[in-house]
Coordinates of C-alpha atoms in Angstrom, one line a residue:
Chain A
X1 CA 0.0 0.0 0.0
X2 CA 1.0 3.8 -1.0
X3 CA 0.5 6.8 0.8
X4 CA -1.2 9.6 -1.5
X5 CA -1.5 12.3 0.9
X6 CA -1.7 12.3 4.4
X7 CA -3.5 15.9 6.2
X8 CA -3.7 16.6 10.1
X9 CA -7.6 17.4 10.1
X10 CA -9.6 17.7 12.9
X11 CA -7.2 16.3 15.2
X12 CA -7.0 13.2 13.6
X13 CA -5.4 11.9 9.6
X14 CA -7.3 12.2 6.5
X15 CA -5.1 10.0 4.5
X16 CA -5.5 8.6 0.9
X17 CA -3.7 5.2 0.0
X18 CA -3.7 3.4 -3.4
X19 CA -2.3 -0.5 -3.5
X20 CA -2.7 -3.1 -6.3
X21 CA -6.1 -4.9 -5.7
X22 CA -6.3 -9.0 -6.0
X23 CA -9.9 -8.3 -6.5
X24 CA -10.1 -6.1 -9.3
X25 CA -6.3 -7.1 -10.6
X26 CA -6.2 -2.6 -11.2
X27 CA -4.3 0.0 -8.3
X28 CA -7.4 1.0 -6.3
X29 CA -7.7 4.3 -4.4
X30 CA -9.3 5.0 -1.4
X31 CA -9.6 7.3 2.0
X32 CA -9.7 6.9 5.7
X33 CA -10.1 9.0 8.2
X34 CA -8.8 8.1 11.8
X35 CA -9.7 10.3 14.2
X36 CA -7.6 11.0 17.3
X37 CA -7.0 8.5 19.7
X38 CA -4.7 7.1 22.2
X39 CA -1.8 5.1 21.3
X40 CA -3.0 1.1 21.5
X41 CA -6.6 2.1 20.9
X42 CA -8.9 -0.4 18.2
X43 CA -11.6 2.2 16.9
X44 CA -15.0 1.3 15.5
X45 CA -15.2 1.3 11.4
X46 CA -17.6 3.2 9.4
X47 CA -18.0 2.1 6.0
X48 CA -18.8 4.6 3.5
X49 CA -19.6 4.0 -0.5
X50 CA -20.2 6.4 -2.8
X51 CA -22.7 6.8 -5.9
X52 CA -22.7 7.2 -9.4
X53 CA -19.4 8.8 -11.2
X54 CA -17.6 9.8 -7.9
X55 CA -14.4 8.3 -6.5
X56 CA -13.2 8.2 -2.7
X57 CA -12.8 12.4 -3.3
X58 CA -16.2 13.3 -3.2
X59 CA -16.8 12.9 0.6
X60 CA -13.6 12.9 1.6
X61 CA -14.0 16.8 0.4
X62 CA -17.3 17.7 0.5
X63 CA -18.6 14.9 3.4
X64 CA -18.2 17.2 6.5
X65 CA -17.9 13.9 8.3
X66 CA -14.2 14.6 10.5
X67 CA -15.6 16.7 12.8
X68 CA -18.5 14.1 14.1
X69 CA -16.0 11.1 13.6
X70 CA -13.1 13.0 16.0
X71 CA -16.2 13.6 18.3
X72 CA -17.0 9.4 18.6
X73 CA -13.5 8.4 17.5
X74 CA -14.7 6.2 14.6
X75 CA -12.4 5.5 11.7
X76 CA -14.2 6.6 8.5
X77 CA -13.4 4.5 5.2
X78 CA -14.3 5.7 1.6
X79 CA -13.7 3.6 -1.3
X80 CA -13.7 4.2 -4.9
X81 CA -16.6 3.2 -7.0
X82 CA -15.2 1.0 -9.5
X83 CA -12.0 -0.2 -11.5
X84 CA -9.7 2.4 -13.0
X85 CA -7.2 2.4 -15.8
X86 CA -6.6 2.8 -19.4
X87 CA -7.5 -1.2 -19.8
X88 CA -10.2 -1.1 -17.5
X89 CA -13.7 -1.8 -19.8
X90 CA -15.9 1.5 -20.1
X91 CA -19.0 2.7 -21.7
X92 CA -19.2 6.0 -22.5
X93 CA -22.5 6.4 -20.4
X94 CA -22.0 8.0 -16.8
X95 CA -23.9 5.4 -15.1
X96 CA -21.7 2.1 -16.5
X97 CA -18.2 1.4 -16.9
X98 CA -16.0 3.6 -14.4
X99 CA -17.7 5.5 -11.7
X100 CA -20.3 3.0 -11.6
X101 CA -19.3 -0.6 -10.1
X102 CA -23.0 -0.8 -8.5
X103 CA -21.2 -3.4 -5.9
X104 CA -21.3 -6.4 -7.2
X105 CA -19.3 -8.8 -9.1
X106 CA -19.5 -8.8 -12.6
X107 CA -19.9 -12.5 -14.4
X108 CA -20.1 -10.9 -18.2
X109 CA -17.3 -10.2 -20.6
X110 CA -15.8 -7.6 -20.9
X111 CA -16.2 -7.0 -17.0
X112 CA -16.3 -9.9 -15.3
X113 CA -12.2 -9.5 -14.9
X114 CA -12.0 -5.7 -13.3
X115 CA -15.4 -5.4 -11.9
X116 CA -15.6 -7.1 -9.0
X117 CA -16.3 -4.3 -6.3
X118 CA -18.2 -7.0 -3.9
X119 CA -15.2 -8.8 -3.6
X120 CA -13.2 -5.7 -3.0
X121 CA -15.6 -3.6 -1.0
X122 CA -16.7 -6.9 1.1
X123 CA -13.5 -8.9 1.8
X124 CA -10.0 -7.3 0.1
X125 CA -10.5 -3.7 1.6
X126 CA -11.3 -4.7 5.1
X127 CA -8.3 -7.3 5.2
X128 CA -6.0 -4.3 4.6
X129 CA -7.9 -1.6 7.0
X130 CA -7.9 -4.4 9.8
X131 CA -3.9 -5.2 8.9
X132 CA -2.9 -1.4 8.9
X133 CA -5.3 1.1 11.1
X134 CA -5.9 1.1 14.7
X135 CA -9.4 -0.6 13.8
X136 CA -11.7 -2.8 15.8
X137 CA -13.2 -4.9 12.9
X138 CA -15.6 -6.3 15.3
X139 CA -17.1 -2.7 15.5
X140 CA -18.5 -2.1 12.2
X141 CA -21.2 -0.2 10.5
X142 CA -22.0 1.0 6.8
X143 CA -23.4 3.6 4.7
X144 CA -23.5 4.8 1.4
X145 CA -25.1 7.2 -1.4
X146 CA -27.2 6.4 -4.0
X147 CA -25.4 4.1 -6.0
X148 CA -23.5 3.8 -2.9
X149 CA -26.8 3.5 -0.6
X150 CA -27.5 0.5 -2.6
X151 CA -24.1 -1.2 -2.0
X152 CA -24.3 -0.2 1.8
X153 CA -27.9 -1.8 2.5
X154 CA -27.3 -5.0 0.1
X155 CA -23.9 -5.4 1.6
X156 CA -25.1 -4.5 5.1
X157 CA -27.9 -6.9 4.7
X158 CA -25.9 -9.6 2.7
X159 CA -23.9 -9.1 6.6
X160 CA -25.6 -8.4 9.1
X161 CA -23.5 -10.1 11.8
X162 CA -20.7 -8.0 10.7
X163 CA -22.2 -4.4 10.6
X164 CA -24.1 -3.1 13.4
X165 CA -26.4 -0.2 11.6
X166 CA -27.0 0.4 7.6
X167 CA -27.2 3.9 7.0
X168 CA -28.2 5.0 3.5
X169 CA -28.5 9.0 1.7
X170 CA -30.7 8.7 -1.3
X171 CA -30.1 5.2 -1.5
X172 CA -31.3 3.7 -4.8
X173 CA -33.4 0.6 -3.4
X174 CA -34.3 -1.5 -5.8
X175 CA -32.3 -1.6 -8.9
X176 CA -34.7 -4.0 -10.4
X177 CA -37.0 -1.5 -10.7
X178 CA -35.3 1.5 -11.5
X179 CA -33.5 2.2 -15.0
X180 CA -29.7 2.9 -13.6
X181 CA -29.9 -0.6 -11.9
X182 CA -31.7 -2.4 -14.7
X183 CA -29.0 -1.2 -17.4
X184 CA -26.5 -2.2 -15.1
X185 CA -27.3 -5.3 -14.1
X186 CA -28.0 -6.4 -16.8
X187 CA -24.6 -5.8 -18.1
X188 CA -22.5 -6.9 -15.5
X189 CA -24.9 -10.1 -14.6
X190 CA -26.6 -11.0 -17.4
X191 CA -30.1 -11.5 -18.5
X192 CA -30.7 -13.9 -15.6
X193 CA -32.9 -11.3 -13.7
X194 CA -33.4 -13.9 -11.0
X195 CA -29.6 -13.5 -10.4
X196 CA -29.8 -9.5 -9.4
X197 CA -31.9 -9.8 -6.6
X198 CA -29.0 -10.7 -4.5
X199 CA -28.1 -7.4 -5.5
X200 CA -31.4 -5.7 -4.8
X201 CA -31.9 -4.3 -0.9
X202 CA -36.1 -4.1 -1.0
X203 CA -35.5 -7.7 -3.0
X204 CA -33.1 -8.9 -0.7
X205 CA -36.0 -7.9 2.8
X206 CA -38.7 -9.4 0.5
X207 CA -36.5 -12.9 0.4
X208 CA -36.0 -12.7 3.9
X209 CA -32.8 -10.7 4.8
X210 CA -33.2 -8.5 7.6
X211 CA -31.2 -6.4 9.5
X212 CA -31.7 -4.7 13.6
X213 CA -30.6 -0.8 12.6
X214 CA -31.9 0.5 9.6
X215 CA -31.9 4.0 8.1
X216 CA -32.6 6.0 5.1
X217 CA -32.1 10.0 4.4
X218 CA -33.7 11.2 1.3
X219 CA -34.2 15.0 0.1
X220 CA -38.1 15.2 -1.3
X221 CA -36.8 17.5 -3.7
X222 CA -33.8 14.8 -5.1
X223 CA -34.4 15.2 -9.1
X224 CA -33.7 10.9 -9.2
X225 CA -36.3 10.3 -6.9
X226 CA -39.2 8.9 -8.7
X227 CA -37.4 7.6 -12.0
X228 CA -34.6 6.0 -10.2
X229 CA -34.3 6.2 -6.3
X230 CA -37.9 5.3 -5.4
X231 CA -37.9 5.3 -1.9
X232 CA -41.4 4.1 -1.5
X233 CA -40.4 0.5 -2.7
X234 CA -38.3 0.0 0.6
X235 CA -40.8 2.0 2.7
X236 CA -43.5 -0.6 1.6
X237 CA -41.6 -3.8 1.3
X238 CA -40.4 -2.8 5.2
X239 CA -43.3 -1.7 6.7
X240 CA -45.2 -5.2 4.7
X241 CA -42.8 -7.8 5.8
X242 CA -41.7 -6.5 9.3
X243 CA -38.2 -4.8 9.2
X244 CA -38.0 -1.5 11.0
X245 CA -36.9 1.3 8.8
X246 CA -36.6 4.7 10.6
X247 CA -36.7 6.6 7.4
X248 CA -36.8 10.2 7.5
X249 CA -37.8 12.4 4.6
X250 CA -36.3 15.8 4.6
X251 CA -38.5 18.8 3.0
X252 CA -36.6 20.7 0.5
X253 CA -33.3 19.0 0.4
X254 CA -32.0 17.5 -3.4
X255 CA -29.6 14.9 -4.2
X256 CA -26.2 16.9 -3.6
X257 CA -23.7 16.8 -1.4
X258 CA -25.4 20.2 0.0
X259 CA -27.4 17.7 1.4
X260 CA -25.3 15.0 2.8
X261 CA -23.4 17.6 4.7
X262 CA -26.2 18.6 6.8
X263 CA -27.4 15.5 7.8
X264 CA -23.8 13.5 7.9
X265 CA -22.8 13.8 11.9
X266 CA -26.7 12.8 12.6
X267 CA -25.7 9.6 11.0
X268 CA -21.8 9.4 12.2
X269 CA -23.6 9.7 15.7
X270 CA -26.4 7.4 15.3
X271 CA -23.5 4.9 14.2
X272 CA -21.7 5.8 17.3
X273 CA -24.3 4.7 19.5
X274 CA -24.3 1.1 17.9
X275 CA -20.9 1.3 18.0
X276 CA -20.0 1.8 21.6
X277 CA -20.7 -1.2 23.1
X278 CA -18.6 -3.8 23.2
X279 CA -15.5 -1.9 23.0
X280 CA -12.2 -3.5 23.7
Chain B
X1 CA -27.5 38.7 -11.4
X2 CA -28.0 35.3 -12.7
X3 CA -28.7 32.4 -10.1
X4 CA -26.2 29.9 -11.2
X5 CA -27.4 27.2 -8.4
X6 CA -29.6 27.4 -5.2
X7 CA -28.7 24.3 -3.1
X8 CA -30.3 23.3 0.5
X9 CA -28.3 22.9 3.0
X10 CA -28.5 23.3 6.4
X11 CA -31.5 24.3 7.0
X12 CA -31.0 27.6 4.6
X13 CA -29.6 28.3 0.9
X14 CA -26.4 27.9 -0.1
X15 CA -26.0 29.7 -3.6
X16 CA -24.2 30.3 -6.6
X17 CA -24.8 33.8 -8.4
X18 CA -22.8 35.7 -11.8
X19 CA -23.3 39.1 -12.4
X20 CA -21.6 41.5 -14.8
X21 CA -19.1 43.9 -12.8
X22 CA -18.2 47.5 -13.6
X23 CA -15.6 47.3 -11.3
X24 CA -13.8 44.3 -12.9
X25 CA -15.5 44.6 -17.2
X26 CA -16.0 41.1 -16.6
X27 CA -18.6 38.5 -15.6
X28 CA -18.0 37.6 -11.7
X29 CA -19.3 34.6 -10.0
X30 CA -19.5 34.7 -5.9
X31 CA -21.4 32.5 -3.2
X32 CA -23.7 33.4 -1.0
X33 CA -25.0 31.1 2.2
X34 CA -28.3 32.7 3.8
X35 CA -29.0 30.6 6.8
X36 CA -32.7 29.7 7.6
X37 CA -34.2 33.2 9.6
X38 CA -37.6 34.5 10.0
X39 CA -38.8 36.5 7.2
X40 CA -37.8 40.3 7.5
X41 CA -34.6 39.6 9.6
X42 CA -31.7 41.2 9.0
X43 CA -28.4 38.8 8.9
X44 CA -24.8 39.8 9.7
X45 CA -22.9 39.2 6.8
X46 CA -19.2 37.5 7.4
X47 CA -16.7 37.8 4.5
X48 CA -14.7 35.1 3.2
X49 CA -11.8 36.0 1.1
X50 CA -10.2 32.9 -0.9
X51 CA -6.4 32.0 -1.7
X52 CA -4.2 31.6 -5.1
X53 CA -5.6 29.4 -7.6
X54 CA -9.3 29.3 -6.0
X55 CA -12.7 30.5 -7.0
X56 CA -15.6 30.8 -5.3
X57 CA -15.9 26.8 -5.2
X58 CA -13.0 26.3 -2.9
X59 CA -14.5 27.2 0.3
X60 CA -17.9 26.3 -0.8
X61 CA -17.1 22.8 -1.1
X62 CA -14.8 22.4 1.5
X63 CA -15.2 24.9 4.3
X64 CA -17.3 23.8 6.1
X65 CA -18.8 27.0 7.4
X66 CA -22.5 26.2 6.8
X67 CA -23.0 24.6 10.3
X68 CA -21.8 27.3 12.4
X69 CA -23.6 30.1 10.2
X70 CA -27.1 28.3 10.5
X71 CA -26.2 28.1 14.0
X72 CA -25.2 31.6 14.7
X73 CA -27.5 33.2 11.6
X74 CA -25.1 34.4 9.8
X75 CA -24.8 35.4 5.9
X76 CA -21.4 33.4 4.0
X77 CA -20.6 35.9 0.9
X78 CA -17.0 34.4 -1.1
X79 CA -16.0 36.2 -4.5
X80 CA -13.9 34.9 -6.8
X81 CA -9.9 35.9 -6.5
X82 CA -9.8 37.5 -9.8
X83 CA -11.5 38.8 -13.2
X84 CA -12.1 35.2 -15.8
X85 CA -12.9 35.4 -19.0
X86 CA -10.9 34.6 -22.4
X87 CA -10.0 38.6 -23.0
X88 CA -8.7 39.2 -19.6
X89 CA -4.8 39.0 -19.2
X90 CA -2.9 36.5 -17.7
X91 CA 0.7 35.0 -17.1
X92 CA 1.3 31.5 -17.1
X93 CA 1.7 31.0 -13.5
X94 CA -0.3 30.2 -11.0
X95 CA 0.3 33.0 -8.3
X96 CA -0.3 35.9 -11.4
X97 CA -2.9 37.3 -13.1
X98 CA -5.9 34.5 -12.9
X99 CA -6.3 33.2 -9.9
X100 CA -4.3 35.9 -8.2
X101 CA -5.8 39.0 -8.2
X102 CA -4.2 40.3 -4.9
X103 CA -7.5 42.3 -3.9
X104 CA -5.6 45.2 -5.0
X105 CA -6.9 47.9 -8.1
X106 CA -4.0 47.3 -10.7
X107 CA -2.6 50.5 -12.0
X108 CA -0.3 48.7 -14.9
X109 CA -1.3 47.8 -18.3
X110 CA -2.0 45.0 -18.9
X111 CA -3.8 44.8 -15.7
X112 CA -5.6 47.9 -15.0
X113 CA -8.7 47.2 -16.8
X114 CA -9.8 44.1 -15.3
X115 CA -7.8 43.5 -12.2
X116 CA -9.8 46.1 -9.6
X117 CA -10.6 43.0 -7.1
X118 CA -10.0 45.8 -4.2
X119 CA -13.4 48.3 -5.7
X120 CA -15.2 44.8 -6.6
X121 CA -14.7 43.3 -3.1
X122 CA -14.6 46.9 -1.4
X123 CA -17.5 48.3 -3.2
X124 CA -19.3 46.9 -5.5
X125 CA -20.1 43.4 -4.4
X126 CA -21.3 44.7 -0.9
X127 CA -23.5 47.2 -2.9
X128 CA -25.1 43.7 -4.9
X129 CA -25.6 42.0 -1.3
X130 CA -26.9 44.4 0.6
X131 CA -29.7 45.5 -2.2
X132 CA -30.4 41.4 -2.6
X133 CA -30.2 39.0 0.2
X134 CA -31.4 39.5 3.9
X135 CA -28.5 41.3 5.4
X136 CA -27.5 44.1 7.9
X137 CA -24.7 46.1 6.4
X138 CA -24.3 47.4 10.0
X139 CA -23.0 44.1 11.4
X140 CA -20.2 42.6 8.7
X141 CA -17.2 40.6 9.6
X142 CA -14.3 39.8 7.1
X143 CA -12.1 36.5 6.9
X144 CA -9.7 35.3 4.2
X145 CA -7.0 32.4 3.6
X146 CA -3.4 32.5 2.3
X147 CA -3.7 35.4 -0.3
X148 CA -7.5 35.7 0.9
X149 CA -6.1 36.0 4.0
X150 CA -4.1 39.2 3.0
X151 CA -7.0 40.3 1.8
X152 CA -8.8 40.1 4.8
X153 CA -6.7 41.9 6.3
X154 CA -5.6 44.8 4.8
X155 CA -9.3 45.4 3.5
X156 CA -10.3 44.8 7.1
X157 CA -7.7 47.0 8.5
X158 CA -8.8 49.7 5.8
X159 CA -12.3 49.7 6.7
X160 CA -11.6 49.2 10.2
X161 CA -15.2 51.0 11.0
X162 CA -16.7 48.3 8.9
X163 CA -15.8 45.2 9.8
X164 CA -16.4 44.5 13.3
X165 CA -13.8 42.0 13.5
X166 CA -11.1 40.0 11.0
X167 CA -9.3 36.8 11.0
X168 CA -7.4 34.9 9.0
X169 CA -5.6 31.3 8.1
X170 CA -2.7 31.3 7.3
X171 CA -2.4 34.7 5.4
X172 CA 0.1 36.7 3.3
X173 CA 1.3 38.6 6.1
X174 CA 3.5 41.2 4.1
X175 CA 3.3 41.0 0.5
X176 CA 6.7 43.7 0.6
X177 CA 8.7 40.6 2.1
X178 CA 7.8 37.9 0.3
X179 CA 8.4 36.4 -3.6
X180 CA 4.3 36.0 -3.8
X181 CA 3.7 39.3 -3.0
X182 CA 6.9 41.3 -4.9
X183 CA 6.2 39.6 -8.3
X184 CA 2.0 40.1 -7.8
X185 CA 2.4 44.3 -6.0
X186 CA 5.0 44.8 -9.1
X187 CA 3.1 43.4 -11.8
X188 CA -0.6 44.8 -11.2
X189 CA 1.0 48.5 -9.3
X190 CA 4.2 48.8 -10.8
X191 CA 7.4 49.5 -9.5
X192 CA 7.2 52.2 -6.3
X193 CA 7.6 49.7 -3.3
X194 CA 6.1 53.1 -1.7
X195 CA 2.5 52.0 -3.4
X196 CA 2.4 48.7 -2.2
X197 CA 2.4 49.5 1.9
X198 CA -1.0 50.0 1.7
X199 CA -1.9 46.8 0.5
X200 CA 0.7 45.0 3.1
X201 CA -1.1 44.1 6.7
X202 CA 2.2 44.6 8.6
X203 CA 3.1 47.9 6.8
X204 CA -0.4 49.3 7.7
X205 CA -0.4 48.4 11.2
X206 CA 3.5 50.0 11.3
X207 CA 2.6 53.0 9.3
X208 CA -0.9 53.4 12.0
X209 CA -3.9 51.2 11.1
X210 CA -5.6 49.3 14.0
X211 CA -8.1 47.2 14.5
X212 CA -10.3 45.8 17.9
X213 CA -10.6 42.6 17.3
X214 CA -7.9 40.9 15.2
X215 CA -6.8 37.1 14.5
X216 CA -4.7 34.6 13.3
X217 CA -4.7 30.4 12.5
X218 CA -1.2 29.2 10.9
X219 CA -0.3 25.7 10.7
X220 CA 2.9 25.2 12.4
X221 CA 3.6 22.6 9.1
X222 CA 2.3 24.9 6.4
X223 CA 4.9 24.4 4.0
X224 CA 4.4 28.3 2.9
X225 CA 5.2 29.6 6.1
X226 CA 8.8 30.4 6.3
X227 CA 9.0 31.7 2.9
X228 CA 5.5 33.6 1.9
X229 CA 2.9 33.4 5.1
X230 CA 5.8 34.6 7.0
X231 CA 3.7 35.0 10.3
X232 CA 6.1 36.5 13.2
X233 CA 6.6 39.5 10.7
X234 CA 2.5 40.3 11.8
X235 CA 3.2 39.2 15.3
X236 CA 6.5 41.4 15.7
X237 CA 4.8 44.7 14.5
X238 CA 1.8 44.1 16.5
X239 CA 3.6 43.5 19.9
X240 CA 6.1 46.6 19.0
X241 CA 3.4 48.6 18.2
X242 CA 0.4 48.0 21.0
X243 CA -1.8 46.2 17.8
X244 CA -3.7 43.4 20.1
X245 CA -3.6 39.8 18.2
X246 CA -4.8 36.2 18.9
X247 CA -2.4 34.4 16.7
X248 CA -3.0 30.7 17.3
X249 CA -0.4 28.5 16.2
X250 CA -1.7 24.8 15.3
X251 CA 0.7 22.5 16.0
X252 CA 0.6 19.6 13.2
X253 CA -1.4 21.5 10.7
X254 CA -0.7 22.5 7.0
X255 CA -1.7 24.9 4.5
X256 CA -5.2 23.4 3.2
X257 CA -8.7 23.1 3.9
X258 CA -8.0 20.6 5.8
X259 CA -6.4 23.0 8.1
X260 CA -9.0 25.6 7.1
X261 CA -12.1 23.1 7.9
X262 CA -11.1 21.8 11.6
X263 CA -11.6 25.6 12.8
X264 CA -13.6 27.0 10.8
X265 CA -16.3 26.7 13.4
X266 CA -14.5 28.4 16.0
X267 CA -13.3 31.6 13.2
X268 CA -17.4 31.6 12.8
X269 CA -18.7 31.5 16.3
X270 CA -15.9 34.3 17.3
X271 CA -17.2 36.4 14.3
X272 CA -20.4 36.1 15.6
X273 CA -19.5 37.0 19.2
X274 CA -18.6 40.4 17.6
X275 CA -22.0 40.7 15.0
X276 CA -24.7 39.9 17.3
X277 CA -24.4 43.1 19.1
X278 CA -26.6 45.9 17.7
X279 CA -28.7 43.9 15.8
X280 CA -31.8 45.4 14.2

């Protein structure tokens, strides 16, 4: 692993590393956060994935999450959102290719040999934060945006014993249903539509997942609400089958980072308070 | 004015606005953060004064200043550091022309049609916010960063009856005494050092400016410091000459919003000590 940059914020690092991932066989980029803290000291993890086109930069810039983290002394983790290179595959489409990994492993040519984010995000990543940060990987908790809200409640779900609380900004939850998801899906996992809904968080409740610590923030007036985000599917699917959802709608607010910011050390602490016990 | 974006965040409006200056010939972009406030209140407005290389969107993104104003009702206004456009002259560096407008009025040709960032900051864009948004001309702050932070202070310093109080991170402390400020003072107001003293914090606070409430953040590992920021020059002067300081030194920290972010709060809240009095 490579240090980028390394920057004393908030009293703690805001570093970004790069290192050659197994997973997606490209470098891969990422940030962490780790807040001050006594020498020794295993800090709770908070997983944080990102949505369409962004990298790790995005909220490691414009997130306004190192204040509320150096509050709760939680290490705060950003990933990219898919391969990078000059021979990673791409499609000259914002929402495929690059920038746009959607979290799972891809079983199609030409991506099934890059795109493989689940393995990365899931098991390569947290090998290496466990191996090199002051973490306690038995303290951990995940959230995302958009695209990124997807991955954190379908990987949160998919491992629920391992995170503690889902958190998710304008998550899109169901990409079955939505026109981001079913484009691709379908080119990362085939035709096989029976084979996404591992890969589909309202899906995932409907076959039985479920999950203690559920949350969603979403803006009423987010421009990809009703074509793509469609918050009503999860609301429904929840409140059918059983799974609490404390899902809060928030008047006025879009799908920007403008919005994230405001309500990002609401979620760092609602984290925190599923993080805190069991500390060692 | 044209409204470039309006964003939510918050609780108020963080916003993006281009107008056509007289004082620069040139299209201008600023932001403007109006915190939520009953209607018919009149808002303190703080200043924010940006460094080389940045525009508006600097600070914006990554300043997280929106908090604390919502919390303390205060108006955010940041201009752009210089005059854009394709017809406006520039040198192929990034600490002239572009970028680097110095807040000065140039007097040199090229320059001294476009680059008037001191009348635009001054006097013009105050006119534009105080005829437009919510806010109490009485009650205005300044702040500023790096070359912003130069600004800060010598327009603060100048208008000492207008800003109630001024701070800075890690500014330009005397433009006469470093390479920044010599090549910048000589280019835009030519070559009598005598001209530039007004536009150097240190030599107006030597040749009799003074100001109430005055302040400081420099990262002790700001790798500008020993050759540009050059902060014991300010401190000297002011202990010499009775000029009252809070010059906080922070251990660990270096020249970017990084820096800028972690006290940003704390610059905010100790401008707003010094607005709320006198409010209408």
């Amino acid at each position: 692993m490579e240090t980028v940059s390394t920057n004393k914020s908030h009293g703690g690092t805001q570093g970004v590393y790069t290192h050659a991932s197994d997973a997606t066989g490209t470098d891969m980029t990422f940030s962490v956060f780790v807040p001050p803290h006594e020498k020794g000291a295993a800090l709770p993890v908070l997983w944080y994935l990102s949505g369409l086109t962004c990298t790790h930069a995005n909220v490691t810039e414009k997130g306004e999450y190192r204040a509320a983290c150096a509050e709760h002394g939680i290490i705060f983790v950003a990933p990219d959102t898919s391969p990078r290179g000059d021979d990673v595959p791409d499609k000259d489409q914002y929402d495929l290719g690059k920038g746009a990994g959607f979290y799972v492993d891809a079983t199609e040519a030409p991506w099934a040999g890059n795109y493989r984010m689940k393995t990365y995000v899931e098991e390569e990543l947290p090998g290496l934060i466990g191996d090199i940060f002051p973490a306690d990987m038995e303290r951990q908790s995940i959230m995302g945006h958009s695209m990124g809200g997807h991955g954190a409640l379908t990987i949160g779900l998919r491992h629920a014993d391992r995170f503690r609380s889902i958190s998710a900004f304008s998550p899109i939850v169901s990409p079955l249903s939505c026109s981001w998801g079913q484009e691709a899906l379908r080119l990362y996992l085939g035709d096989d539509e029976d084979a996404w809904r591992a890969h589909d968080a309202s899906a995932m409740i409907a076959d039985g997942a479920r999950h203690p610590h559920l949350r969603v923030d979403q803006g009423t007036d987010d421009q990809f609400l009703e074509e793509q985000l469609k918050t009503g599917f999860l609301r429904d699917v929840c409140k059918e089958l059983g799974q609490d959802l404390e899902l809060n709608l928030r008047a006025g607010y879009d799908h920007s980072y403008y919005f994230i910011s405001t309500f990002m050390a609401e979620h760092v602490g609602w984290h925190a308070e599923r993080l805190k016990e069991g500390r060692r």
